[in-house]
Short mmCIF file of C-alpha atoms in Angstrom, two decimals:
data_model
loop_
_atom_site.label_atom_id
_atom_site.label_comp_id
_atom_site.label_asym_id
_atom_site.label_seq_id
_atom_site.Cartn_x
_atom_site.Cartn_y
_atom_site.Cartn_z
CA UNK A 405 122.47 148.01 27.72
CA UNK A 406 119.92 149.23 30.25
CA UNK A 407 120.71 152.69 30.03
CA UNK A 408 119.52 152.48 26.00
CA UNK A 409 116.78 149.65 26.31
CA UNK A 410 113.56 149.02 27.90
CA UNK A 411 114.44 145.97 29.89
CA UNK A 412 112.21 144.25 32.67
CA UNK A 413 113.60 141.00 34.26
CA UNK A 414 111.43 138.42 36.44
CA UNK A 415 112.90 135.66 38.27
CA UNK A 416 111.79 132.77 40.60
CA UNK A 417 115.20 132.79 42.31
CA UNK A 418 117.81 135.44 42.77
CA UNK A 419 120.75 136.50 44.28
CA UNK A 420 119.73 139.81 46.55
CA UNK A 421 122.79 141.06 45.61
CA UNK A 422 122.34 141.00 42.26
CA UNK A 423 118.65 142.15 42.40
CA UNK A 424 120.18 145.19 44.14
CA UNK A 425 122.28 145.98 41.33
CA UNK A 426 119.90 145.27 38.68
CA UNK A 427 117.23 147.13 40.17
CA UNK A 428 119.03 150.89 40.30
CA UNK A 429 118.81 150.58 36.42
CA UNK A 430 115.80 148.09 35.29
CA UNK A 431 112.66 147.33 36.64
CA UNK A 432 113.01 144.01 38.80
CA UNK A 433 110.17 141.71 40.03
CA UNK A 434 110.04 137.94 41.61
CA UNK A 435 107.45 135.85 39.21
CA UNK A 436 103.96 135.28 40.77
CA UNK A 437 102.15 133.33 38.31
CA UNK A 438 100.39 136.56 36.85
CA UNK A 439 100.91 137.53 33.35
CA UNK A 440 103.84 138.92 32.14
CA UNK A 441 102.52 142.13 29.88
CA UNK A 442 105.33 142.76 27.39
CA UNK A 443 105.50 142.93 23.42
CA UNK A 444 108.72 139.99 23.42
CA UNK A 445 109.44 137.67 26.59
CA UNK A 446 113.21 136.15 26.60
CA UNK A 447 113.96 133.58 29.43
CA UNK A 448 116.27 130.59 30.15
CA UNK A 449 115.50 127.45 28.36
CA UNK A 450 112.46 125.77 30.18
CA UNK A 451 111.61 128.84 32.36
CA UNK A 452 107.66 128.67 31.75
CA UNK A 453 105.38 132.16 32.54
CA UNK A 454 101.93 133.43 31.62
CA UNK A 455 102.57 136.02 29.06
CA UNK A 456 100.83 138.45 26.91
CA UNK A 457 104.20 139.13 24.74
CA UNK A 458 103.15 137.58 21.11
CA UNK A 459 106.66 136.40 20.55
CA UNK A 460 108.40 134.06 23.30
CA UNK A 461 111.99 132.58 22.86
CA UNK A 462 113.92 130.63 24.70
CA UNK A 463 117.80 131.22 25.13
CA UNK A 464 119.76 128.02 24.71
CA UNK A 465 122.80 129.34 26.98
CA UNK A 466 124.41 125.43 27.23
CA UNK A 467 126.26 123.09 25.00
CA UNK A 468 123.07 120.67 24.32
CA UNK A 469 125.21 118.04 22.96
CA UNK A 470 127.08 118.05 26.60
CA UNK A 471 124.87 118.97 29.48
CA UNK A 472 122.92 115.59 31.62
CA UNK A 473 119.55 117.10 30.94
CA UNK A 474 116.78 116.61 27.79
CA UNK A 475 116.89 118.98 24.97
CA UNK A 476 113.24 120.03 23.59
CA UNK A 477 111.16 122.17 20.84
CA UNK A 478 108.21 124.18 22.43
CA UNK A 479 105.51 125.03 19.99
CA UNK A 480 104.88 129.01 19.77
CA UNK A 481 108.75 129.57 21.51
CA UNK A 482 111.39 130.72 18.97
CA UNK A 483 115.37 129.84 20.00
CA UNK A 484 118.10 131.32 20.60
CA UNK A 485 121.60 130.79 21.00
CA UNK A 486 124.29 131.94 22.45
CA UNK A 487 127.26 130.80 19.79
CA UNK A 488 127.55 128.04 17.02
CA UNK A 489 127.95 125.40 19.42
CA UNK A 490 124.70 125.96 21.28
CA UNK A 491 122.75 126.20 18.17
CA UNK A 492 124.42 123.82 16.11
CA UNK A 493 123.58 121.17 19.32
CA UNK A 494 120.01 122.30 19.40
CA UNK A 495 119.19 122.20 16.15
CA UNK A 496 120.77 118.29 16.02
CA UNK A 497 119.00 117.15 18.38
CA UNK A 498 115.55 118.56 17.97
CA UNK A 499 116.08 119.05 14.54
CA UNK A 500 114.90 123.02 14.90
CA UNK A 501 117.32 125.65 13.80
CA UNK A 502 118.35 128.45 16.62
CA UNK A 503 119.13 132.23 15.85
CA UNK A 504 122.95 132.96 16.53
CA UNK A 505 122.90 136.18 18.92
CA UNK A 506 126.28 135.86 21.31
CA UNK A 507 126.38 137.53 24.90
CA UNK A 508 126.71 140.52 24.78
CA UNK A 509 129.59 141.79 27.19
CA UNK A 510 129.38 144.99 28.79
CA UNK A 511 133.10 145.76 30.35
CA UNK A 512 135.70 148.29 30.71
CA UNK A 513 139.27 148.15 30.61
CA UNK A 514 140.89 148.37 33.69
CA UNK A 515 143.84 150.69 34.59
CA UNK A 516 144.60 148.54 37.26
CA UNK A 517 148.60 146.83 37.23
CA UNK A 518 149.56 143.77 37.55
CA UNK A 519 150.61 142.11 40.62
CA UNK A 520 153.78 141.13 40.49
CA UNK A 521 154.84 137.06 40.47
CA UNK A 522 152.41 133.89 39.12
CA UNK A 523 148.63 134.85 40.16
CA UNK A 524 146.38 132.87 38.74
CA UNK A 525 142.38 133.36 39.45
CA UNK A 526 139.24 131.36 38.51
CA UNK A 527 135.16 132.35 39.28
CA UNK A 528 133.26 129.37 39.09
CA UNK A 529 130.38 127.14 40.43
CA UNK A 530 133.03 124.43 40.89
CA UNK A 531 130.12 121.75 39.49
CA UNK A 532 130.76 118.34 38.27
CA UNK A 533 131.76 119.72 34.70
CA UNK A 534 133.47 122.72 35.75
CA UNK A 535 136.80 120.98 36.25
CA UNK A 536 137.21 121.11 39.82
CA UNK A 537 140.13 117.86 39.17
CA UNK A 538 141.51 119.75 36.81
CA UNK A 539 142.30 122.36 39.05
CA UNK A 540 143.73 120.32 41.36
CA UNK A 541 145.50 118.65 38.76
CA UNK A 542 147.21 121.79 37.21
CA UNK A 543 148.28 123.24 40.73
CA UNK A 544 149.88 119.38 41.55
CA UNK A 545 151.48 120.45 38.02
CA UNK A 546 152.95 123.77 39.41
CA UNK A 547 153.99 122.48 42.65
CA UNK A 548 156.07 119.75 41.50
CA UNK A 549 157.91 122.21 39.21
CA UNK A 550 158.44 124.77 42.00
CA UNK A 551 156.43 127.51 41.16
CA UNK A 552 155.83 130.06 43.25
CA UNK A 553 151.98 130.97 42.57
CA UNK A 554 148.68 132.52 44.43
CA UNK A 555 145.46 130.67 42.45
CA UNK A 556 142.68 132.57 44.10
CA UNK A 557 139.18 130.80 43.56
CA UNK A 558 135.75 132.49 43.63
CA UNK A 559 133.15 129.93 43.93
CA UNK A 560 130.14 128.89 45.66
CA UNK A 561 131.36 125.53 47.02
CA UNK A 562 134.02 126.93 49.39
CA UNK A 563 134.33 123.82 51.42
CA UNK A 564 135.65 122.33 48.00
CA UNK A 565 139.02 120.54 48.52
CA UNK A 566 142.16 121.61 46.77
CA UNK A 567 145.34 119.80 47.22
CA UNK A 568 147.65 122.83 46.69
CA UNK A 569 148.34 125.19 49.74
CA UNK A 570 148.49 128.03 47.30
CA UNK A 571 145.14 127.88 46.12
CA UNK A 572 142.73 130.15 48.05
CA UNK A 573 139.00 130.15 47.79
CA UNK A 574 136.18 132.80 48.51
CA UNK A 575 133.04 133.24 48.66
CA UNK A 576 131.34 134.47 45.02
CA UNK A 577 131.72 137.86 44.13
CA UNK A 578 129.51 139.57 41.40
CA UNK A 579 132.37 141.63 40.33
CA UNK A 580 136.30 140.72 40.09
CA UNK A 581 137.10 142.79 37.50
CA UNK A 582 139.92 144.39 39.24
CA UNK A 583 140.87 140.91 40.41
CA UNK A 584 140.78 139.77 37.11
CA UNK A 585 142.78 142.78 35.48
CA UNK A 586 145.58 142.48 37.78
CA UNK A 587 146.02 138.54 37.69
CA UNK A 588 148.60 136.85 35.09
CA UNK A 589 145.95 134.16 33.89
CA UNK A 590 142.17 133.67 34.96
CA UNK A 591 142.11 129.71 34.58
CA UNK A 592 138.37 127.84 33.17
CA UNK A 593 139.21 123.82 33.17
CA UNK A 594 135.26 123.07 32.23
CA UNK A 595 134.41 119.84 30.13
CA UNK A 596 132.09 122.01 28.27
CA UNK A 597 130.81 126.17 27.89
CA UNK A 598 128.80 127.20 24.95
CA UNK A 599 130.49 130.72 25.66
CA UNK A 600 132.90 131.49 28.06
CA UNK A 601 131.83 134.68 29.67
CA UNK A 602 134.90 135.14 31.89
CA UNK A 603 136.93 134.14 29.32
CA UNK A 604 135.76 136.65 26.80
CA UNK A 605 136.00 139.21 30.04
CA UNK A 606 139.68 138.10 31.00
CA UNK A 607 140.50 138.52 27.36
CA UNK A 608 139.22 142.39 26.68
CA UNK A 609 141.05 143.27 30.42
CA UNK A 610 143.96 141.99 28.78
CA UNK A 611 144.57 139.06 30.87
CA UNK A 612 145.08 135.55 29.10
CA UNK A 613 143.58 132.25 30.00
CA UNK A 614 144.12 128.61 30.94
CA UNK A 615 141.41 126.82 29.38
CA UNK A 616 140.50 123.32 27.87
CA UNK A 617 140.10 122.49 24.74
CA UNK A 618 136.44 123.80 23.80
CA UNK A 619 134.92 124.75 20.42
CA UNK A 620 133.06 127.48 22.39
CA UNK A 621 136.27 129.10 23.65
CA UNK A 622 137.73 128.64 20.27
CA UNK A 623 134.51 130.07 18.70
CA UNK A 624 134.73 133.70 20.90
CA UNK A 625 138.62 133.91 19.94
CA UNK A 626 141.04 131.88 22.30
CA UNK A 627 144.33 131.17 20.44
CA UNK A 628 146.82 128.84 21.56
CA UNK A 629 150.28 130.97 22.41
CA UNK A 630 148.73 134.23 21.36
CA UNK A 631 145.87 134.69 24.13
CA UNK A 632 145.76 131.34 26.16
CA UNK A 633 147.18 128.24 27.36
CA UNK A 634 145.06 125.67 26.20
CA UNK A 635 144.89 122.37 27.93
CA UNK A 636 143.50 118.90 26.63
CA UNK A 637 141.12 116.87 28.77
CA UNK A 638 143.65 114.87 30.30
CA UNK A 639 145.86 117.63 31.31
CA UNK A 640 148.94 115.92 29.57
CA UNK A 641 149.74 118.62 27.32
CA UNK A 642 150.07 121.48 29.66
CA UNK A 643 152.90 123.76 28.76
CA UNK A 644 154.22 124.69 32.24
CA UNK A 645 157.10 127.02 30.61
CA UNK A 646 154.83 128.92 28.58
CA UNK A 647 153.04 129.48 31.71
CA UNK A 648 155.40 131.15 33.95
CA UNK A 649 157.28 133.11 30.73
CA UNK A 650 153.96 134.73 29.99
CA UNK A 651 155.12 136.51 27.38
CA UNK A 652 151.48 137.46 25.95
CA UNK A 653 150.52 140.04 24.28
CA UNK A 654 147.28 141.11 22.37
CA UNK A 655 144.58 143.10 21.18
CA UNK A 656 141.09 141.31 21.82
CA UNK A 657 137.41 142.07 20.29
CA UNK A 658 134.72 139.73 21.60
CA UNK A 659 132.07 138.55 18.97
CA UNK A 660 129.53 140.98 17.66
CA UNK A 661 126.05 140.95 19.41
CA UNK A 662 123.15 141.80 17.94
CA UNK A 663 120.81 141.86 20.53
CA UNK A 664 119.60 145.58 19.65
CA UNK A 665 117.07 144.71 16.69
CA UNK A 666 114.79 143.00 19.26
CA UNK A 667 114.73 145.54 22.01
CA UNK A 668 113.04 148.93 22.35
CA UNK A 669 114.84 151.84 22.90
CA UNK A 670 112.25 153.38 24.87
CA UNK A 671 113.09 153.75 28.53
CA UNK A 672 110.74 155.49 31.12
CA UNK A 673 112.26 153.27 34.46
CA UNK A 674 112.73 155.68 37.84
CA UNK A 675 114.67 153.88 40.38
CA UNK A 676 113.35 156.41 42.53
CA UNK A 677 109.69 156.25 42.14
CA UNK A 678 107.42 155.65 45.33
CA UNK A 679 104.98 152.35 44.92
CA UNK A 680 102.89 150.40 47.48
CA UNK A 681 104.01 147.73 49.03
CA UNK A 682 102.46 145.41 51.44
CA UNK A 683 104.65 143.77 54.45
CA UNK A 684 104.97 139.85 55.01
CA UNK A 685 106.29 140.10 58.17
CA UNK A 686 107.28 142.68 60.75
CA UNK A 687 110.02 144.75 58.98
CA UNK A 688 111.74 148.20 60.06
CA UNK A 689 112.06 150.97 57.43
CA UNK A 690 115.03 152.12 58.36
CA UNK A 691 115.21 155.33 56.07
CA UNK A 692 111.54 156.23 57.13
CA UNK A 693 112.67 154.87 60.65
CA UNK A 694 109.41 153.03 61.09
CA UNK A 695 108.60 149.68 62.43
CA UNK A 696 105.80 147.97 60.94
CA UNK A 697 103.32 144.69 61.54
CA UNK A 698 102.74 142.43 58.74
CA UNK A 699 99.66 143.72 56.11
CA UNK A 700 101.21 147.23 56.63
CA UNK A 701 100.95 149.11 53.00
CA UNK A 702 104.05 151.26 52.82
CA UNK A 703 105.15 153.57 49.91
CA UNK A 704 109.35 152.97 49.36
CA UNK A 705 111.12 153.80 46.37
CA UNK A 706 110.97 151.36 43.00
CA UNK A 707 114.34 150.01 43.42
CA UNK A 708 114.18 148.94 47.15
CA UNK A 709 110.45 147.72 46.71
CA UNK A 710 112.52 144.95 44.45
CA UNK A 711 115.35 144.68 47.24
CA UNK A 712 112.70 143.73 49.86
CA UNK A 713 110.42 141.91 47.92
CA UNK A 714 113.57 139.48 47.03
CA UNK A 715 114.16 139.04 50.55
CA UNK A 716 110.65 137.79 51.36
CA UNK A 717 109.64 140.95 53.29
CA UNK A 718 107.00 142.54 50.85
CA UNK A 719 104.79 142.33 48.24
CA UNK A 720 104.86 145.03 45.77
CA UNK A 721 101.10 146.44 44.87
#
């Protein structure tokens, strides 16, 4: 989407990797407290900044009627959500009605094969409602019956404790793609999504999924027996045959986006570009091969002016 649209993003946290990614195709800055100049300003429900953008909306990315925290209307925000079941949740509680725009999901088809026996693989925070028990639960499930499995868990609670010696966990990666292409099942146990991101990736890559039973996954296109395993709450319905006979096969489209009627297509962004920057601390420029004291004003290209001012180095001018 970045390559057609003129995107900027602002955080107050990020992930450096992910700023490093970001920032060889969009502008990327860390949120002062100055003004945002823009003509429309989207940001996470209850992300507040200073803007000059005369329309402001929030993006209701969570099941409202689910989630431990309060649910509000802003005066002079409009809201957005990501599927029916966000919406549908705001607009009960607050009694406000949100636009329907779904994720939109950027992803290619892999060419990659699949490995060969029961691999399962999940990416997830591993929180409270992301069905950690389950997990455990379902690999108890396998074990008992004899399987012989790999369940290989991205996450960013790696001292997390699963019961199963097959279960492996790593540190969060931004992309498993390939991972995901060449595993039998990618496995999402949550109590509740209002989307299913991974899902609706797993799905177009052609791998099926072991999920619970969610309106949200329903809502993007999960089908019992033709694209995934689904699971009740309790785990007591889990088909353990239909598992390991995998015998899946499908053609998946994820829900239309319309996201392009509120962006510009106008795009003058140079990863390349020299700007000013000003140093926070001592830092070496290694491709200028320099080594500079803090209050040092240094010209570095766009995209690493983002990198180090993520990192706490810099300040970009």
């Amino acid at each position: 989407m970045s390559k057609l649209y003129d995107i900027e993003v602002y955080y107050s946290e990020a992930n450096i990797d992910q700023v490093k990614r970001l920032a060889k195709n969009i502008p990327v800055h860390k949120y002062t407290g100055k003004p945002i100049e823009c003509d429309r300003l989207f940001s996470n429900y209850k992300f507040s900044a200073t803007t000059t953008a005369k329309d402001k909306y929030h993006i209701i990315h969570y099941d409202p009627l689910n989630v431990g925290f309060s649910t509000t209307y802003e005066d002079g925000w409009k809201y957005i959500g990501v599927s029916k079941v966000a919406c549908n949740g705001y607009e009960a509680i607050t009694g406000h009605p949100a636009e329907l725009i779904y994720n939109p999901v950027f992803i290619e088809k892999s060419n990659t094969t699949k490995k060969e026996g029961l691999n399962l693989i999940s990416a997830t925070r591993l929180t409270s409602e992301k069905g950690g028990k389950r997990i455990n639960k379902l690999a108890k499930m396998l074990d008992d019956a004899g399987v012989n499995y790999e369940w290989n868990i991205y996450t960013n609670k790696t001292n997390y404790k699963f019961s199963s010696p097959n279960i492996k966990v790593h540190e969060q990666k931004l992309d498993i793609t390939k991972e995901i292409a060449e595993s039998s099942y990618l496995v999402q146990l949550s109590d509740c999504e209002s989307f299913g991101l991974s899902v609706c990736e797993s799905l177009i890559l052609g791998t099926p999924v072991i999920i619970t039973d969610l309106e949200a996954f329903k809502e993007i296109g999960c089908i019992h027996g033709k694209n995934a395993v689904i699971c009740d709450f309790e785990m007591s319905n889990v088909d353990i045959d239909m598992i390991i006979k995998n015998n899946m096969h499908f053609e998946y489209k994820p829900p239309k986006e319309t996201w392009s009627k509120y962006l510009s297509k106008e795009k003058n962004y140079n990863p390349e570009e020299l700007v000013k920057v000003r140093t926070l601390k001592r830092v070496h420029f290694i491709e200028k091969d320099i080594h500079t004291l803090r209050n040092t004003i240094v010209e570095v290209p766009r995209y690493k002016a983002s990198e180090l001012e993520c990192l706490g180095y810099v300040e970009v001018l």
